[in-house]
Every structure is written in structure tokens, then in C-alpha cells.
GROMACS .gro file of N, CA and C in nm:
model
  279
    1UNK      N    1   0.917  -1.012   0.267
    1UNK     CA    2   0.970  -0.877   0.269
    1UNK      C    3   0.915  -0.806   0.392
    2UNK      N    4   1.002  -0.741   0.467
    2UNK     CA    5   0.958  -0.671   0.588
    2UNK      C    6   0.912  -0.528   0.553
    3UNK      N    7   0.850  -0.462   0.649
    3UNK     CA    8   0.794  -0.329   0.626
    3UNK      C    9   0.899  -0.228   0.584
    4UNK      N   10   1.017  -0.237   0.641
    4UNK     CA   11   1.124  -0.144   0.605
    4UNK      C   12   1.163  -0.158   0.458
    5UNK      N   13   1.172  -0.281   0.412
    5UNK     CA   14   1.207  -0.306   0.272
    5UNK      C   15   1.097  -0.255   0.179
    6UNK      N   16   0.974  -0.277   0.218
    6UNK     CA   17   0.861  -0.231   0.137
    6UNK      C   18   0.864  -0.079   0.126
    7UNK      N   19   0.884  -0.011   0.238
    7UNK     CA   20   0.887   0.136   0.236
    7UNK      C   21   1.005   0.188   0.157
    8UNK      N   22   1.121   0.125   0.171
    8UNK     CA   23   1.239   0.168   0.096
    8UNK      C   24   1.214   0.154  -0.054
    9UNK      N   25   1.154   0.043  -0.093
    9UNK     CA   26   1.122   0.021  -0.235
    9UNK      C   27   1.018   0.121  -0.283
   10UNK      N   28   0.913   0.138  -0.206
   10UNK     CA   29   0.805   0.227  -0.245
   10UNK      C   30   0.850   0.372  -0.257
   11UNK      N   31   0.937   0.415  -0.167
   11UNK     CA   32   0.980   0.554  -0.167
   11UNK      C   33   1.103   0.579  -0.253
   12UNK      N   34   1.159   0.474  -0.312
   12UNK     CA   35   1.276   0.489  -0.399
   12UNK      C   36   1.240   0.569  -0.523
   13UNK      N   37   1.339   0.639  -0.577
   13UNK     CA   38   1.313   0.728  -0.690
   13UNK      C   39   1.258   0.654  -0.812
   14UNK      N   40   1.300   0.531  -0.834
   14UNK     CA   41   1.250   0.454  -0.948
   14UNK      C   42   1.102   0.424  -0.931
   15UNK      N   43   1.062   0.382  -0.811
   15UNK     CA   44   0.921   0.352  -0.786
   15UNK      C   45   0.836   0.478  -0.794
   16UNK      N   46   0.883   0.587  -0.736
   16UNK     CA   47   0.809   0.713  -0.739
   16UNK      C   48   0.790   0.758  -0.884
   17UNK      N   49   0.895   0.746  -0.963
   17UNK     CA   50   0.888   0.784  -1.104
   17UNK      C   51   0.789   0.696  -1.179
   18UNK      N   52   0.794   0.565  -1.155
   18UNK     CA   53   0.702   0.473  -1.222
   18UNK      C   54   0.557   0.498  -1.183
   19UNK      N   55   0.533   0.523  -1.055
   19UNK     CA   56   0.397   0.553  -1.009
   19UNK      C   57   0.349   0.682  -1.077
   20UNK      N   58   0.435   0.782  -1.084
   20UNK     CA   59   0.400   0.908  -1.149
   20UNK      C   60   0.362   0.888  -1.295
   21UNK      N   61   0.440   0.808  -1.366
   21UNK     CA   62   0.410   0.780  -1.507
   21UNK      C   63   0.277   0.708  -1.521
   22UNK      N   64   0.254   0.609  -1.436
   22UNK     CA   65   0.131   0.531  -1.444
   22UNK      C   66   0.008   0.614  -1.410
   23UNK      N   67   0.024   0.712  -1.321
   23UNK     CA   68  -0.089   0.796  -1.278
   23UNK      C   69  -0.092   0.929  -1.353
   24UNK      N   70   0.006   0.950  -1.440
   24UNK     CA   71   0.018   1.074  -1.517
   24UNK      C   72   0.030   1.197  -1.428
   25UNK      N   73   0.115   1.185  -1.325
   25UNK     CA   74   0.146   1.299  -1.239
   25UNK      C   75   0.296   1.304  -1.216
   26UNK      N   76   0.345   1.419  -1.174
   26UNK     CA   77   0.489   1.434  -1.156
   26UNK      C   78   0.538   1.364  -1.030
   27UNK      N   79   0.666   1.330  -1.030
   27UNK     CA   80   0.728   1.257  -0.918
   27UNK      C   81   0.719   1.333  -0.787
   28UNK      N   82   0.728   1.464  -0.793
   28UNK     CA   83   0.719   1.545  -0.671
   28UNK      C   84   0.583   1.530  -0.604
   29UNK      N   85   0.478   1.526  -0.685
   29UNK     CA   86   0.343   1.507  -0.631
   29UNK      C   87   0.329   1.368  -0.570
   30UNK      N   88   0.384   1.267  -0.639
   30UNK     CA   89   0.379   1.131  -0.586
   30UNK      C   90   0.449   1.125  -0.451
   31UNK      N   91   0.568   1.184  -0.442
   31UNK     CA   92   0.644   1.184  -0.316
   31UNK      C   93   0.566   1.253  -0.205
   32UNK      N   94   0.502   1.364  -0.237
   32UNK     CA   95   0.424   1.438  -0.137
   32UNK      C   96   0.306   1.355  -0.088
   33UNK      N   97   0.235   1.293  -0.181
   33UNK     CA   98   0.119   1.211  -0.142
   33UNK      C   99   0.164   1.094  -0.056
   34UNK      N  100   0.271   1.026  -0.097
   34UNK     CA  101   0.321   0.913  -0.018
   34UNK      C  102   0.365   0.957   0.121
   35UNK      N  103   0.435   1.069   0.128
   35UNK     CA  104   0.484   1.118   0.257
   35UNK      C  105   0.369   1.153   0.351
   36UNK      N  106   0.258   1.200   0.295
   36UNK     CA  107   0.144   1.235   0.378
   36UNK      C  108   0.056   1.114   0.410
   37UNK      N  109   0.047   1.019   0.318
   37UNK     CA  110  -0.042   0.905   0.337
   37UNK      C  111   0.020   0.794   0.421
   38UNK      N  112   0.148   0.769   0.406
   38UNK     CA  113   0.209   0.655   0.475
   38UNK      C  114   0.197   0.660   0.627
   39UNK      N  115   0.220   0.774   0.692
   39UNK     CA  116   0.203   0.774   0.838
   39UNK      C  117   0.062   0.735   0.882
   40UNK      N  118  -0.040   0.784   0.811
   40UNK     CA  119  -0.178   0.749   0.846
   40UNK      C  120  -0.203   0.600   0.823
   41UNK      N  121  -0.152   0.547   0.714
   41UNK     CA  122  -0.171   0.404   0.685
   41UNK      C  123  -0.098   0.316   0.786
   42UNK      N  124   0.023   0.356   0.824
   42UNK     CA  125   0.097   0.279   0.924
   42UNK      C  126   0.028   0.286   1.061
   43UNK      N  127  -0.024   0.402   1.095
   43UNK     CA  128  -0.098   0.415   1.221
   43UNK      C  129  -0.222   0.325   1.218
   44UNK      N  130  -0.289   0.322   1.105
   44UNK     CA  131  -0.406   0.235   1.090
   44UNK      C  132  -0.370   0.088   1.099
   45UNK      N  133  -0.257   0.051   1.039
   45UNK     CA  134  -0.212  -0.089   1.047
   45UNK      C  135  -0.180  -0.124   1.191
   46UNK      N  136  -0.119  -0.032   1.263
   46UNK     CA  137  -0.088  -0.055   1.405
   46UNK      C  138  -0.217  -0.072   1.485
   47UNK      N  139  -0.318   0.009   1.455
   47UNK     CA  140  -0.446  -0.002   1.525
   47UNK      C  141  -0.511  -0.138   1.496
   48UNK      N  142  -0.504  -0.183   1.371
   48UNK     CA  143  -0.559  -0.313   1.335
   48UNK      C  144  -0.488  -0.425   1.411
   49UNK      N  145  -0.358  -0.409   1.432
   49UNK     CA  146  -0.280  -0.513   1.500
   49UNK      C  147  -0.300  -0.513   1.651
   50UNK      N  148  -0.359  -0.407   1.706
   50UNK     CA  149  -0.371  -0.397   1.852
   50UNK      C  150  -0.486  -0.480   1.910
   51UNK      N  151  -0.581  -0.518   1.828
   51UNK     CA  152  -0.694  -0.598   1.873
   51UNK      C  153  -0.684  -0.736   1.806
   52UNK      N  154  -0.697  -0.843   1.884
   52UNK     CA  155  -0.676  -0.978   1.830
   52UNK      C  156  -0.768  -1.009   1.713
   53UNK      N  157  -0.895  -0.977   1.725
   53UNK     CA  158  -0.990  -1.009   1.618
   53UNK      C  159  -0.960  -0.927   1.492
   54UNK      N  160  -0.933  -0.798   1.511
   54UNK     CA  161  -0.898  -0.712   1.397
   54UNK      C  162  -0.769  -0.757   1.333
   55UNK      N  163  -0.672  -0.792   1.416
   55UNK     CA  164  -0.542  -0.836   1.365
   55UNK      C  165  -0.558  -0.962   1.281
   56UNK      N  166  -0.642  -1.052   1.326
   56UNK     CA  167  -0.664  -1.177   1.252
   56UNK      C  168  -0.725  -1.148   1.114
   57UNK      N  169  -0.825  -1.065   1.108
   57UNK     CA  170  -0.889  -1.029   0.982
   57UNK      C  171  -0.796  -0.952   0.890
   58UNK      N  172  -0.720  -0.860   0.949
   58UNK     CA  173  -0.626  -0.779   0.872
   58UNK      C  174  -0.517  -0.868   0.813
   59UNK      N  175  -0.463  -0.956   0.894
   59UNK     CA  176  -0.358  -1.048   0.847
   59UNK      C  177  -0.412  -1.138   0.736
   60UNK      N  178  -0.535  -1.181   0.749
   60UNK     CA  179  -0.597  -1.266   0.647
   60UNK      C  180  -0.611  -1.190   0.515
   61UNK      N  181  -0.656  -1.066   0.523
   61UNK     CA  182  -0.671  -0.984   0.402
   61UNK      C  183  -0.536  -0.961   0.335
   62UNK      N  184  -0.434  -0.933   0.414
   62UNK     CA  185  -0.301  -0.911   0.357
   62UNK      C  186  -0.242  -1.040   0.300
   63UNK      N  187  -0.269  -1.153   0.367
   63UNK     CA  188  -0.216  -1.281   0.321
   63UNK      C  189  -0.269  -1.318   0.183
   64UNK      N  190  -0.390  -1.275   0.153
   64UNK     CA  191  -0.447  -1.302   0.021
   64UNK      C  192  -0.363  -1.241  -0.091
   65UNK      N  193  -0.287  -1.138  -0.057
   65UNK     CA  194  -0.208  -1.067  -0.158
   65UNK      C  195  -0.058  -1.088  -0.141
   66UNK      N  196  -0.019  -1.173  -0.050
   66UNK     CA  197   0.123  -1.190  -0.018
   66UNK      C  198   0.203  -1.245  -0.136
   67UNK      N  199   0.143  -1.324  -0.220
   67UNK     CA  200   0.216  -1.383  -0.332
   67UNK      C  201   0.225  -1.294  -0.454
   68UNK      N  202   0.163  -1.178  -0.449
   68UNK     CA  203   0.163  -1.088  -0.564
   68UNK      C  204   0.300  -1.020  -0.573
   69UNK      N  205   0.363  -1.035  -0.686
   69UNK     CA  206   0.497  -0.977  -0.706
   69UNK      C  207   0.486  -0.828  -0.739
   70UNK      N  208   0.570  -0.750  -0.675
   70UNK     CA  209   0.579  -0.607  -0.707
   70UNK      C  210   0.711  -0.576  -0.776
   71UNK      N  211   0.780  -0.681  -0.823
   71UNK     CA  212   0.909  -0.662  -0.889
   71UNK      C  213   0.894  -0.576  -1.015
   72UNK      N  214   0.785  -0.596  -1.087
   72UNK     CA  215   0.756  -0.514  -1.204
   72UNK      C  216   0.639  -0.423  -1.165
   73UNK      N  217   0.672  -0.304  -1.118
   73UNK     CA  218   0.570  -0.215  -1.064
   73UNK      C  219   0.465  -0.178  -1.168
   74UNK      N  220   0.507  -0.164  -1.294
   74UNK     CA  221   0.412  -0.131  -1.400
   74UNK      C  222   0.305  -0.238  -1.415
   75UNK      N  223   0.347  -0.363  -1.422
   75UNK     CA  224   0.253  -0.475  -1.433
   75UNK      C  225   0.167  -0.485  -1.309
   76UNK      N  226   0.228  -0.465  -1.192
   76UNK     CA  227   0.154  -0.470  -1.067
   76UNK      C  228   0.043  -0.365  -1.065
   77UNK      N  229   0.076  -0.242  -1.101
   77UNK     CA  230  -0.021  -0.133  -1.097
   77UNK      C  231  -0.136  -0.155  -1.196
   78UNK      N  232  -0.108  -0.220  -1.308
   78UNK     CA  233  -0.213  -0.245  -1.408
   78UNK      C  234  -0.311  -0.352  -1.361
   79UNK      N  235  -0.268  -0.434  -1.266
   79UNK     CA  236  -0.352  -0.544  -1.220
   79UNK      C  237  -0.404  -0.526  -1.078
   80UNK      N  238  -0.397  -0.406  -1.026
   80UNK     CA  239  -0.442  -0.379  -0.889
   80UNK      C  240  -0.594  -0.394  -0.881
   81UNK      N  241  -0.639  -0.463  -0.777
   81UNK     CA  242  -0.783  -0.475  -0.750
   81UNK      C  243  -0.822  -0.355  -0.663
   82UNK      N  244  -0.872  -0.251  -0.727
   82UNK     CA  245  -0.902  -0.126  -0.656
   82UNK      C  246  -1.009  -0.144  -0.550
   83UNK      N  247  -1.109  -0.226  -0.578
   83UNK     CA  248  -1.216  -0.247  -0.480
   83UNK      C  249  -1.163  -0.314  -0.354
   84UNK      N  250  -1.081  -0.416  -0.372
   84UNK     CA  251  -1.024  -0.486  -0.257
   84UNK      C  252  -0.927  -0.396  -0.180
   85UNK      N  253  -0.846  -0.321  -0.255
   85UNK     CA  254  -0.754  -0.226  -0.192
   85UNK      C  255  -0.827  -0.120  -0.112
   86UNK      N  256  -0.939  -0.073  -0.167
   86UNK     CA  257  -1.018   0.028  -0.097
   86UNK      C  258  -1.074  -0.028   0.034
   87UNK      N  259  -1.114  -0.155   0.032
   87UNK     CA  260  -1.165  -0.217   0.155
   87UNK      C  261  -1.056  -0.224   0.262
   88UNK      N  262  -0.936  -0.262   0.221
   88UNK     CA  263  -0.825  -0.273   0.317
   88UNK      C  264  -0.794  -0.134   0.373
   89UNK      N  265  -0.785  -0.034   0.287
   89UNK     CA  266  -0.753   0.101   0.335
   89UNK      C  267  -0.863   0.156   0.424
   90UNK      N  268  -0.988   0.126   0.390
   90UNK     CA  269  -1.101   0.171   0.474
   90UNK      C  270  -1.087   0.116   0.616
   91UNK      N  271  -1.048  -0.011   0.628
   91UNK     CA  272  -1.030  -0.070   0.760
   91UNK      C  273  -0.912  -0.005   0.834
   92UNK      N  274  -0.810   0.033   0.760
   92UNK     CA  275  -0.693   0.094   0.822
   92UNK      C  276  -0.721   0.235   0.871
   93UNK      N  277  -0.806   0.305   0.800
   93UNK     CA  278  -0.834   0.444   0.838
   93UNK      C  279  -0.957   0.453   0.927
   0.00000   0.00000   0.00000
């Protein structure tokens, strides 16, 4: 799945609604948070890709999760490794 497909899925009304239900917040808040967070995360991913050593480590970290299905967002969210996700986001920011 390419980045455009991931963003389209993530920002789709069904995904926003499901994330809101799982986090017990309204869809409008989810949309606002995603709209504000995604540019910073994409900029961080771009920065990681600009240096060969960083890109290699970043790609390795992402590859560890490449086989994880997000088809069922509810199941995906219940099984998220928050510690590992926090490490990836820390590197991006």
C-alpha cells in the first residue's frame, strides 16, 4: 500500500469514526488531530529518508510492521504496540 492509499484510508469517514469510538472522542476531534499531526509526521518521515543511515533504520522499523493488517481497524487498534509506536514517532519528530 502506498502513502496516498494509507492517507486516504486513514482520513476516510469510516476510519475517523472508528478511531473516535475506540478513543471515546468525537469524529471532529479525530479529524482535527489527524489534520494537525499528519504534516509533522510526514515531514519527519521525509527527514528520516534524507540521510542514508537514518533511512535504513527507519525502513527497518517500518518493515517490522509491514505485515500487520489494518483491514479491521478495531482489531488493529486493540493490538497496537504503543511503546514501539512511540519510538517510531520520536524518531520522526
